[in-house]
């Protein structure tokens, strides 16, 4: 008859599990090396849409009391560690006097050992990313009161222009010094739909357009308005611009819903230019752990799409 497990026997079993985990990490790394060969011609290897979908898939199958936040942290470290040997990888972060939150958010998302550069202005972050001195940049979410809104610089279709690719924190508030801070990640790559997305579009017009008229135009194009900033003047072109956030995924090019807004008309006096988007951060419901030991995880999140 088998007796009760002892502390030593349980520790031996834990050690065996740790060895198995390490073997799987070794095998995973070998597979990433094969992916790196396929991606050889890609100037930038990061794929945030794939990363978000991967993490959501893992959370859906996870069970037991191990915290999902910590599970995500483990996978984020795995992802960034493998990025480091797929090619050069560095992060440019806005850090201003007395404001450390964006650095904390970047470190939490891109890992403890990713090279990170402090920049004094958003323009400096964008310049470093455009020059590819940094792979990605971390900047504040849009500020309605900004004198020179940074998002105007992203409404440029020239190759190498940074676009929004993620929103932080993806896994909910951590122990950042400034509680409640949020940031966006920019990088000159296109996204793909994950099924849980929001997108940013820059609206430009000869004169500011009232909110109801803008909402009606977006609704007619099957775009659901989430947020719109106040209109600001673009002095260089003598026009006005506003940043729009919409539900769902909007492609950077060839999105049929934006075709009617490619040039101003009397019916549609606004031009819309997509500047990226992000997979929706994980919700509290998605991160709720359970103590079930039976097979099966939590239900998939409803993203409303």
mmCIF file of C-alpha atoms in Angstrom:
data_model
loop_
_atom_site.group_PDB
_atom_site.id
_atom_site.type_symbol
_atom_site.label_atom_id
_atom_site.label_comp_id
_atom_site.label_asym_id
_atom_site.label_seq_id
_atom_site.Cartn_x
_atom_site.Cartn_y
_atom_site.Cartn_z
ATOM 1 C CA UNK A 1 0.000 0.000 0.000
ATOM 2 C CA UNK A 2 1.378 3.357 -1.015
ATOM 3 C CA UNK A 3 1.842 5.747 1.887
ATOM 4 C CA UNK A 4 1.256 9.472 1.997
ATOM 5 C CA UNK A 5 3.761 11.505 -0.055
ATOM 6 C CA UNK A 6 6.607 12.976 1.928
ATOM 7 C CA UNK A 7 8.115 16.423 1.595
ATOM 8 C CA UNK A 8 11.180 14.922 -0.070
ATOM 9 C CA UNK A 9 9.148 12.860 -2.552
ATOM 10 C CA UNK A 10 7.083 15.907 -3.515
ATOM 11 C CA UNK A 11 10.234 17.975 -3.960
ATOM 12 C CA UNK A 12 11.693 15.281 -6.231
ATOM 13 C CA UNK A 13 8.521 15.362 -8.316
ATOM 14 C CA UNK A 14 8.654 19.169 -8.518
ATOM 15 C CA UNK A 15 12.282 18.935 -9.654
ATOM 16 C CA UNK A 16 11.245 16.466 -12.351
ATOM 17 C CA UNK A 17 8.517 18.846 -13.520
ATOM 18 C CA UNK A 18 11.043 21.705 -13.600
ATOM 19 C CA UNK A 19 13.359 19.562 -15.736
ATOM 20 C CA UNK A 20 10.478 18.816 -18.116
ATOM 21 C CA UNK A 21 9.613 22.521 -18.345
ATOM 22 C CA UNK A 22 13.225 23.347 -19.170
ATOM 23 C CA UNK A 23 13.301 20.669 -21.886
ATOM 24 C CA UNK A 24 10.165 22.196 -23.406
ATOM 25 C CA UNK A 25 11.743 25.667 -23.304
ATOM 26 C CA UNK A 26 14.765 24.225 -25.112
ATOM 27 C CA UNK A 27 12.487 22.684 -27.748
ATOM 28 C CA UNK A 28 10.467 25.894 -28.049
ATOM 29 C CA UNK A 29 13.682 27.826 -28.625
ATOM 30 C CA UNK A 30 14.693 25.404 -31.379
ATOM 31 C CA UNK A 31 11.367 26.049 -33.100
ATOM 32 C CA UNK A 32 11.844 29.809 -32.759
ATOM 33 C CA UNK A 33 15.234 29.403 -34.433
ATOM 34 C CA UNK A 34 13.475 27.759 -37.374
ATOM 35 C CA UNK A 35 10.987 30.645 -37.464
ATOM 36 C CA UNK A 36 13.912 33.079 -37.458
ATOM 37 C CA UNK A 37 15.225 31.470 -40.657
ATOM 38 C CA UNK A 38 11.832 31.954 -42.319
ATOM 39 C CA UNK A 39 11.730 35.591 -41.118
ATOM 40 C CA UNK A 40 15.278 36.277 -42.300
ATOM 41 C CA UNK A 41 14.205 39.043 -44.685
ATOM 42 C CA UNK A 42 11.909 40.763 -42.192
ATOM 43 C CA UNK A 43 13.418 44.021 -40.893
ATOM 44 C CA UNK A 44 11.287 43.851 -37.710
ATOM 45 C CA UNK A 45 10.403 40.522 -36.116
ATOM 46 C CA UNK A 46 7.920 41.562 -33.410
ATOM 47 C CA UNK A 47 4.332 40.377 -34.010
ATOM 48 C CA UNK A 48 2.047 41.866 -31.326
ATOM 49 C CA UNK A 49 -1.172 40.479 -32.801
ATOM 50 C CA UNK A 50 0.232 36.945 -32.680
ATOM 51 C CA UNK A 51 1.484 37.516 -29.118
ATOM 52 C CA UNK A 52 -1.920 38.711 -27.874
ATOM 53 C CA UNK A 53 -3.768 35.829 -29.548
ATOM 54 C CA UNK A 54 -1.264 33.322 -28.116
ATOM 55 C CA UNK A 55 -1.739 34.606 -24.575
ATOM 56 C CA UNK A 56 -5.527 34.652 -24.829
ATOM 57 C CA UNK A 57 -5.463 31.051 -26.095
ATOM 58 C CA UNK A 58 -3.329 29.963 -23.127
ATOM 59 C CA UNK A 59 -5.593 31.729 -20.628
ATOM 60 C CA UNK A 60 -8.650 29.998 -22.084
ATOM 61 C CA UNK A 61 -7.124 26.563 -21.447
ATOM 62 C CA UNK A 62 -5.497 27.354 -18.085
ATOM 63 C CA UNK A 63 -6.969 25.832 -14.933
ATOM 64 C CA UNK A 64 -6.140 25.634 -11.264
ATOM 65 C CA UNK A 65 -5.048 28.227 -8.697
ATOM 66 C CA UNK A 66 -1.835 29.403 -10.389
ATOM 67 C CA UNK A 67 -2.468 33.153 -11.016
ATOM 68 C CA UNK A 68 -3.135 34.022 -14.630
ATOM 69 C CA UNK A 69 -1.319 37.354 -14.284
ATOM 70 C CA UNK A 70 1.846 35.459 -13.406
ATOM 71 C CA UNK A 71 1.257 33.019 -16.255
ATOM 72 C CA UNK A 72 1.105 35.959 -18.657
ATOM 73 C CA UNK A 73 4.273 37.424 -17.122
ATOM 74 C CA UNK A 74 6.096 34.141 -17.757
ATOM 75 C CA UNK A 75 5.012 34.076 -21.388
ATOM 76 C CA UNK A 76 5.832 37.729 -21.932
ATOM 77 C CA UNK A 77 9.372 36.998 -20.723
ATOM 78 C CA UNK A 78 9.569 33.973 -23.046
ATOM 79 C CA UNK A 79 8.387 36.039 -26.010
ATOM 80 C CA UNK A 80 10.816 38.900 -25.474
ATOM 81 C CA UNK A 81 13.732 36.575 -24.694
ATOM 82 C CA UNK A 82 13.318 34.865 -28.055
ATOM 83 C CA UNK A 83 12.939 38.215 -29.824
ATOM 84 C CA UNK A 84 16.419 39.099 -28.616
ATOM 85 C CA UNK A 85 18.027 36.384 -30.700
ATOM 86 C CA UNK A 86 15.708 36.748 -33.698
ATOM 87 C CA UNK A 87 17.357 40.130 -34.307
ATOM 88 C CA UNK A 88 18.145 43.504 -32.714
ATOM 89 C CA UNK A 89 15.519 44.596 -30.205
ATOM 90 C CA UNK A 90 15.339 47.735 -28.068
ATOM 91 C CA UNK A 91 12.655 49.950 -26.529
ATOM 92 C CA UNK A 92 12.506 53.765 -26.524
ATOM 93 C CA UNK A 93 10.479 55.103 -23.591
ATOM 94 C CA UNK A 94 9.210 58.559 -22.722
ATOM 95 C CA UNK A 95 10.590 59.466 -19.285
ATOM 96 C CA UNK A 96 10.001 62.974 -17.965
ATOM 97 C CA UNK A 97 10.921 64.502 -14.583
ATOM 98 C CA UNK A 98 8.769 62.891 -11.938
ATOM 99 C CA UNK A 99 7.105 60.495 -14.404
ATOM 100 C CA UNK A 100 8.446 56.939 -14.265
ATOM 101 C CA UNK A 101 5.217 55.112 -15.125
ATOM 102 C CA UNK A 102 5.929 54.560 -18.829
ATOM 103 C CA UNK A 103 9.291 53.007 -17.978
ATOM 104 C CA UNK A 104 7.576 50.645 -15.530
ATOM 105 C CA UNK A 105 4.908 49.719 -18.081
ATOM 106 C CA UNK A 106 7.556 49.064 -20.744
ATOM 107 C CA UNK A 107 9.641 46.921 -18.386
ATOM 108 C CA UNK A 108 6.598 44.881 -17.329
ATOM 109 C CA UNK A 109 5.633 44.217 -20.958
ATOM 110 C CA UNK A 110 9.028 43.785 -22.613
ATOM 111 C CA UNK A 111 10.825 42.047 -19.773
ATOM 112 C CA UNK A 112 13.512 42.761 -17.223
ATOM 113 C CA UNK A 113 16.426 42.491 -19.633
ATOM 114 C CA UNK A 114 15.250 44.218 -22.832
ATOM 115 C CA UNK A 115 17.510 47.187 -23.742
ATOM 116 C CA UNK A 116 15.572 50.397 -22.985
ATOM 117 C CA UNK A 117 16.374 54.023 -23.861
ATOM 118 C CA UNK A 118 15.018 57.054 -21.984
ATOM 119 C CA UNK A 119 13.698 59.863 -24.188
ATOM 120 C CA UNK A 120 12.635 63.319 -23.008
ATOM 121 C CA UNK A 121 9.825 63.932 -25.538
ATOM 122 C CA UNK A 122 7.370 61.919 -27.600
ATOM 123 C CA UNK A 123 9.003 63.374 -30.719
ATOM 124 C CA UNK A 124 12.327 61.893 -29.582
ATOM 125 C CA UNK A 125 10.712 58.480 -29.110
ATOM 126 C CA UNK A 126 9.125 58.602 -32.569
ATOM 127 C CA UNK A 127 12.392 59.738 -34.156
ATOM 128 C CA UNK A 128 14.336 56.867 -32.591
ATOM 129 C CA UNK A 129 11.746 54.319 -33.752
ATOM 130 C CA UNK A 130 11.589 55.824 -37.254
ATOM 131 C CA UNK A 131 15.379 55.553 -37.517
ATOM 132 C CA UNK A 132 15.129 52.013 -36.062
ATOM 133 C CA UNK A 133 17.572 52.887 -33.311
ATOM 134 C CA UNK A 134 14.786 51.335 -31.240
ATOM 135 C CA UNK A 135 12.409 48.608 -32.379
ATOM 136 C CA UNK A 136 9.404 49.959 -30.491
ATOM 137 C CA UNK A 137 8.485 53.118 -28.605
ATOM 138 C CA UNK A 138 6.343 53.572 -25.490
ATOM 139 C CA UNK A 139 4.400 56.833 -25.281
ATOM 140 C CA UNK A 140 1.320 58.175 -23.452
ATOM 141 C CA UNK A 141 -2.205 57.507 -24.619
ATOM 142 C CA UNK A 142 -3.620 60.481 -26.571
ATOM 143 C CA UNK A 143 -4.018 63.664 -24.528
ATOM 144 C CA UNK A 144 -7.012 65.752 -25.541
ATOM 145 C CA UNK A 145 -5.274 68.892 -24.275
ATOM 146 C CA UNK A 146 -1.969 68.444 -26.113
ATOM 147 C CA UNK A 147 -0.810 71.567 -27.969
ATOM 148 C CA UNK A 148 0.933 69.497 -30.655
ATOM 149 C CA UNK A 149 -0.759 66.076 -30.666
ATOM 150 C CA UNK A 150 1.837 63.388 -31.409
ATOM 151 C CA UNK A 151 -0.615 61.269 -33.368
ATOM 152 C CA UNK A 152 -0.563 63.716 -36.288
ATOM 153 C CA UNK A 153 2.945 62.456 -37.105
ATOM 154 C CA UNK A 154 1.617 58.904 -37.516
ATOM 155 C CA UNK A 155 -0.857 59.898 -40.261
ATOM 156 C CA UNK A 156 1.893 59.511 -42.837
ATOM 157 C CA UNK A 157 2.007 56.651 -45.318
ATOM 158 C CA UNK A 158 5.739 56.836 -45.972
ATOM 159 C CA UNK A 159 7.624 53.592 -45.204
ATOM 160 C CA UNK A 160 9.093 53.510 -41.719
ATOM 161 C CA UNK A 161 6.448 55.716 -40.102
ATOM 162 C CA UNK A 162 5.595 54.324 -36.641
ATOM 163 C CA UNK A 163 2.070 53.049 -36.053
ATOM 164 C CA UNK A 164 0.221 52.097 -32.878
ATOM 165 C CA UNK A 165 0.603 48.355 -32.223
ATOM 166 C CA UNK A 166 -0.325 47.783 -28.552
ATOM 167 C CA UNK A 167 -1.795 49.320 -25.423
ATOM 168 C CA UNK A 168 -0.258 48.928 -21.970
ATOM 169 C CA UNK A 169 -0.728 47.482 -19.477
ATOM 170 C CA UNK A 170 -1.927 44.426 -21.406
ATOM 171 C CA UNK A 171 -2.318 42.348 -18.263
ATOM 172 C CA UNK A 172 -3.875 44.957 -15.993
ATOM 173 C CA UNK A 173 -2.286 47.261 -13.415
ATOM 174 C CA UNK A 174 0.897 45.967 -11.842
ATOM 175 C CA UNK A 175 3.151 47.664 -9.326
ATOM 176 C CA UNK A 176 3.998 50.700 -11.458
ATOM 177 C CA UNK A 177 4.930 53.749 -9.385
ATOM 178 C CA UNK A 178 2.044 55.762 -10.849
ATOM 179 C CA UNK A 179 -1.153 53.750 -10.450
ATOM 180 C CA UNK A 180 -3.590 53.831 -13.342
ATOM 181 C CA UNK A 181 -1.087 54.942 -15.981
ATOM 182 C CA UNK A 182 -1.572 53.713 -19.539
ATOM 183 C CA UNK A 183 0.603 53.872 -22.619
ATOM 184 C CA UNK A 184 0.694 52.970 -26.295
ATOM 185 C CA UNK A 185 3.402 51.069 -28.142
ATOM 186 C CA UNK A 186 4.439 52.257 -31.608
ATOM 187 C CA UNK A 187 6.397 50.444 -34.302
ATOM 188 C CA UNK A 188 6.445 50.636 -38.144
ATOM 189 C CA UNK A 189 4.659 47.325 -38.749
ATOM 190 C CA UNK A 190 1.091 46.397 -39.748
ATOM 191 C CA UNK A 191 -1.175 44.473 -37.407
ATOM 192 C CA UNK A 192 -3.575 41.638 -38.126
ATOM 193 C CA UNK A 193 -6.980 41.156 -36.540
ATOM 194 C CA UNK A 194 -7.103 39.180 -33.296
ATOM 195 C CA UNK A 195 -10.881 39.294 -32.805
ATOM 196 C CA UNK A 196 -10.487 41.588 -29.769
ATOM 197 C CA UNK A 197 -9.245 44.871 -31.215
ATOM 198 C CA UNK A 198 -9.623 48.626 -31.321
ATOM 199 C CA UNK A 199 -8.151 50.951 -33.923
ATOM 200 C CA UNK A 200 -7.055 54.571 -34.268
ATOM 201 C CA UNK A 201 -7.913 56.731 -37.269
ATOM 202 C CA UNK A 202 -6.896 60.348 -37.880
ATOM 203 C CA UNK A 203 -9.679 62.527 -39.295
ATOM 204 C CA UNK A 204 -8.700 65.598 -41.309
ATOM 205 C CA UNK A 205 -11.007 68.310 -42.643
ATOM 206 C CA UNK A 206 -11.004 71.939 -43.730
ATOM 207 C CA UNK A 207 -13.083 72.809 -40.661
ATOM 208 C CA UNK A 208 -13.913 70.926 -37.456
ATOM 209 C CA UNK A 209 -16.878 68.573 -37.832
ATOM 210 C CA UNK A 210 -19.420 68.258 -35.040
ATOM 211 C CA UNK A 211 -19.524 64.975 -33.165
ATOM 212 C CA UNK A 212 -22.977 63.851 -34.299
ATOM 213 C CA UNK A 213 -22.169 64.353 -37.975
ATOM 214 C CA UNK A 214 -18.882 62.502 -37.579
ATOM 215 C CA UNK A 215 -20.555 59.635 -35.735
ATOM 216 C CA UNK A 216 -23.191 59.330 -38.479
ATOM 217 C CA UNK A 217 -20.495 59.190 -41.165
ATOM 218 C CA UNK A 218 -18.622 56.486 -39.274
ATOM 219 C CA UNK A 219 -21.784 54.488 -38.632
ATOM 220 C CA UNK A 220 -22.588 54.587 -42.348
ATOM 221 C CA UNK A 221 -19.145 53.097 -42.958
ATOM 222 C CA UNK A 222 -19.777 50.367 -40.347
ATOM 223 C CA UNK A 223 -17.323 51.890 -37.874
ATOM 224 C CA UNK A 224 -18.341 52.181 -34.212
ATOM 225 C CA UNK A 225 -17.007 55.305 -32.516
ATOM 226 C CA UNK A 226 -15.360 54.857 -29.109
ATOM 227 C CA UNK A 227 -13.623 58.214 -28.616
ATOM 228 C CA UNK A 228 -12.748 61.362 -30.525
ATOM 229 C CA UNK A 229 -10.315 64.075 -29.412
ATOM 230 C CA UNK A 230 -11.031 67.786 -29.861
ATOM 231 C CA UNK A 231 -10.075 69.100 -33.294
ATOM 232 C CA UNK A 232 -6.644 70.727 -33.521
ATOM 233 C CA UNK A 233 -5.247 72.874 -36.309
ATOM 234 C CA UNK A 234 -2.440 71.586 -38.545
ATOM 235 C CA UNK A 235 -0.704 74.865 -39.277
ATOM 236 C CA UNK A 236 1.507 73.459 -42.036
ATOM 237 C CA UNK A 237 -1.546 72.484 -44.101
ATOM 238 C CA UNK A 238 -4.104 74.962 -42.862
ATOM 239 C CA UNK A 239 -6.485 72.147 -41.919
ATOM 240 C CA UNK A 240 -7.904 70.558 -38.780
ATOM 241 C CA UNK A 241 -7.426 67.054 -37.408
ATOM 242 C CA UNK A 242 -8.916 64.849 -34.708
ATOM 243 C CA UNK A 243 -8.000 61.404 -33.461
ATOM 244 C CA UNK A 244 -10.754 58.799 -33.568
ATOM 245 C CA UNK A 245 -10.801 55.470 -31.757
ATOM 246 C CA UNK A 246 -13.151 52.817 -33.153
ATOM 247 C CA UNK A 247 -14.163 49.316 -32.165
ATOM 248 C CA UNK A 248 -12.647 46.459 -34.119
ATOM 249 C CA UNK A 249 -9.758 46.101 -36.507
ATOM 250 C CA UNK A 250 -9.026 48.640 -39.258
ATOM 251 C CA UNK A 251 -6.268 47.722 -41.701
ATOM 252 C CA UNK A 252 -3.584 50.284 -42.531
ATOM 253 C CA UNK A 253 -4.175 49.782 -46.251
ATOM 254 C CA UNK A 254 -7.024 48.648 -48.464
ATOM 255 C CA UNK A 255 -9.742 48.685 -45.809
ATOM 256 C CA UNK A 256 -12.893 48.971 -47.908
ATOM 257 C CA UNK A 257 -14.752 50.876 -45.173
ATOM 258 C CA UNK A 258 -12.301 53.773 -45.481
ATOM 259 C CA UNK A 259 -12.392 53.977 -49.285
ATOM 260 C CA UNK A 260 -15.183 56.623 -49.315
ATOM 261 C CA UNK A 261 -13.006 58.807 -47.034
ATOM 262 C CA UNK A 262 -9.899 58.778 -49.230
ATOM 263 C CA UNK A 263 -10.668 62.306 -50.492
ATOM 264 C CA UNK A 264 -13.070 65.013 -49.238
ATOM 265 C CA UNK A 265 -16.461 65.445 -50.917
ATOM 266 C CA UNK A 266 -19.479 67.608 -50.183
ATOM 267 C CA UNK A 267 -21.176 64.639 -48.522
ATOM 268 C CA UNK A 268 -18.038 63.464 -46.728
ATOM 269 C CA UNK A 269 -15.760 66.452 -46.057
ATOM 270 C CA UNK A 270 -13.420 64.396 -43.876
ATOM 271 C CA UNK A 271 -10.400 62.281 -44.846
ATOM 272 C CA UNK A 272 -9.645 59.280 -42.627
ATOM 273 C CA UNK A 273 -6.157 57.819 -42.243
ATOM 274 C CA UNK A 274 -5.620 54.712 -40.084
ATOM 275 C CA UNK A 275 -2.606 54.841 -37.760
ATOM 276 C CA UNK A 276 -2.770 51.410 -36.127
ATOM 277 C CA UNK A 277 -4.505 49.947 -33.129
ATOM 278 C CA UNK A 278 -4.180 47.352 -30.427
ATOM 279 C CA UNK A 279 -5.468 44.054 -29.112
ATOM 280 C CA UNK A 280 -7.737 44.850 -26.179
ATOM 281 C CA UNK A 281 -5.964 44.458 -22.838
ATOM 282 C CA UNK A 282 -6.988 41.456 -20.769
ATOM 283 C CA UNK A 283 -10.084 41.961 -18.647
ATOM 284 C CA UNK A 284 -10.505 41.142 -14.966
ATOM 285 C CA UNK A 285 -12.751 38.231 -15.977
ATOM 286 C CA UNK A 286 -10.063 36.812 -18.272
ATOM 287 C CA UNK A 287 -7.489 37.052 -15.479
ATOM 288 C CA UNK A 288 -9.656 35.492 -12.792
ATOM 289 C CA UNK A 289 -8.037 32.254 -11.627
ATOM 290 C CA UNK A 290 -9.978 29.278 -10.382
ATOM 291 C CA UNK A 291 -9.082 26.314 -8.233
ATOM 292 C CA UNK A 292 -10.664 23.650 -10.417
ATOM 293 C CA UNK A 293 -8.558 20.555 -10.922
ATOM 294 C CA UNK A 294 -10.806 19.059 -13.591
ATOM 295 C CA UNK A 295 -9.840 19.348 -17.235
ATOM 296 C CA UNK A 296 -10.942 22.435 -19.097
ATOM 297 C CA UNK A 297 -10.362 26.122 -18.676
ATOM 298 C CA UNK A 298 -12.439 29.249 -18.672
ATOM 299 C CA UNK A 299 -14.743 30.282 -21.458
ATOM 300 C CA UNK A 300 -13.433 32.506 -24.218
ATOM 301 C CA UNK A 301 -13.886 36.227 -23.699
ATOM 302 C CA UNK A 302 -16.647 37.981 -25.624
ATOM 303 C CA UNK A 303 -15.039 40.891 -27.455
ATOM 304 C CA UNK A 304 -18.306 42.128 -28.883
ATOM 305 C CA UNK A 305 -17.343 41.553 -32.512
#
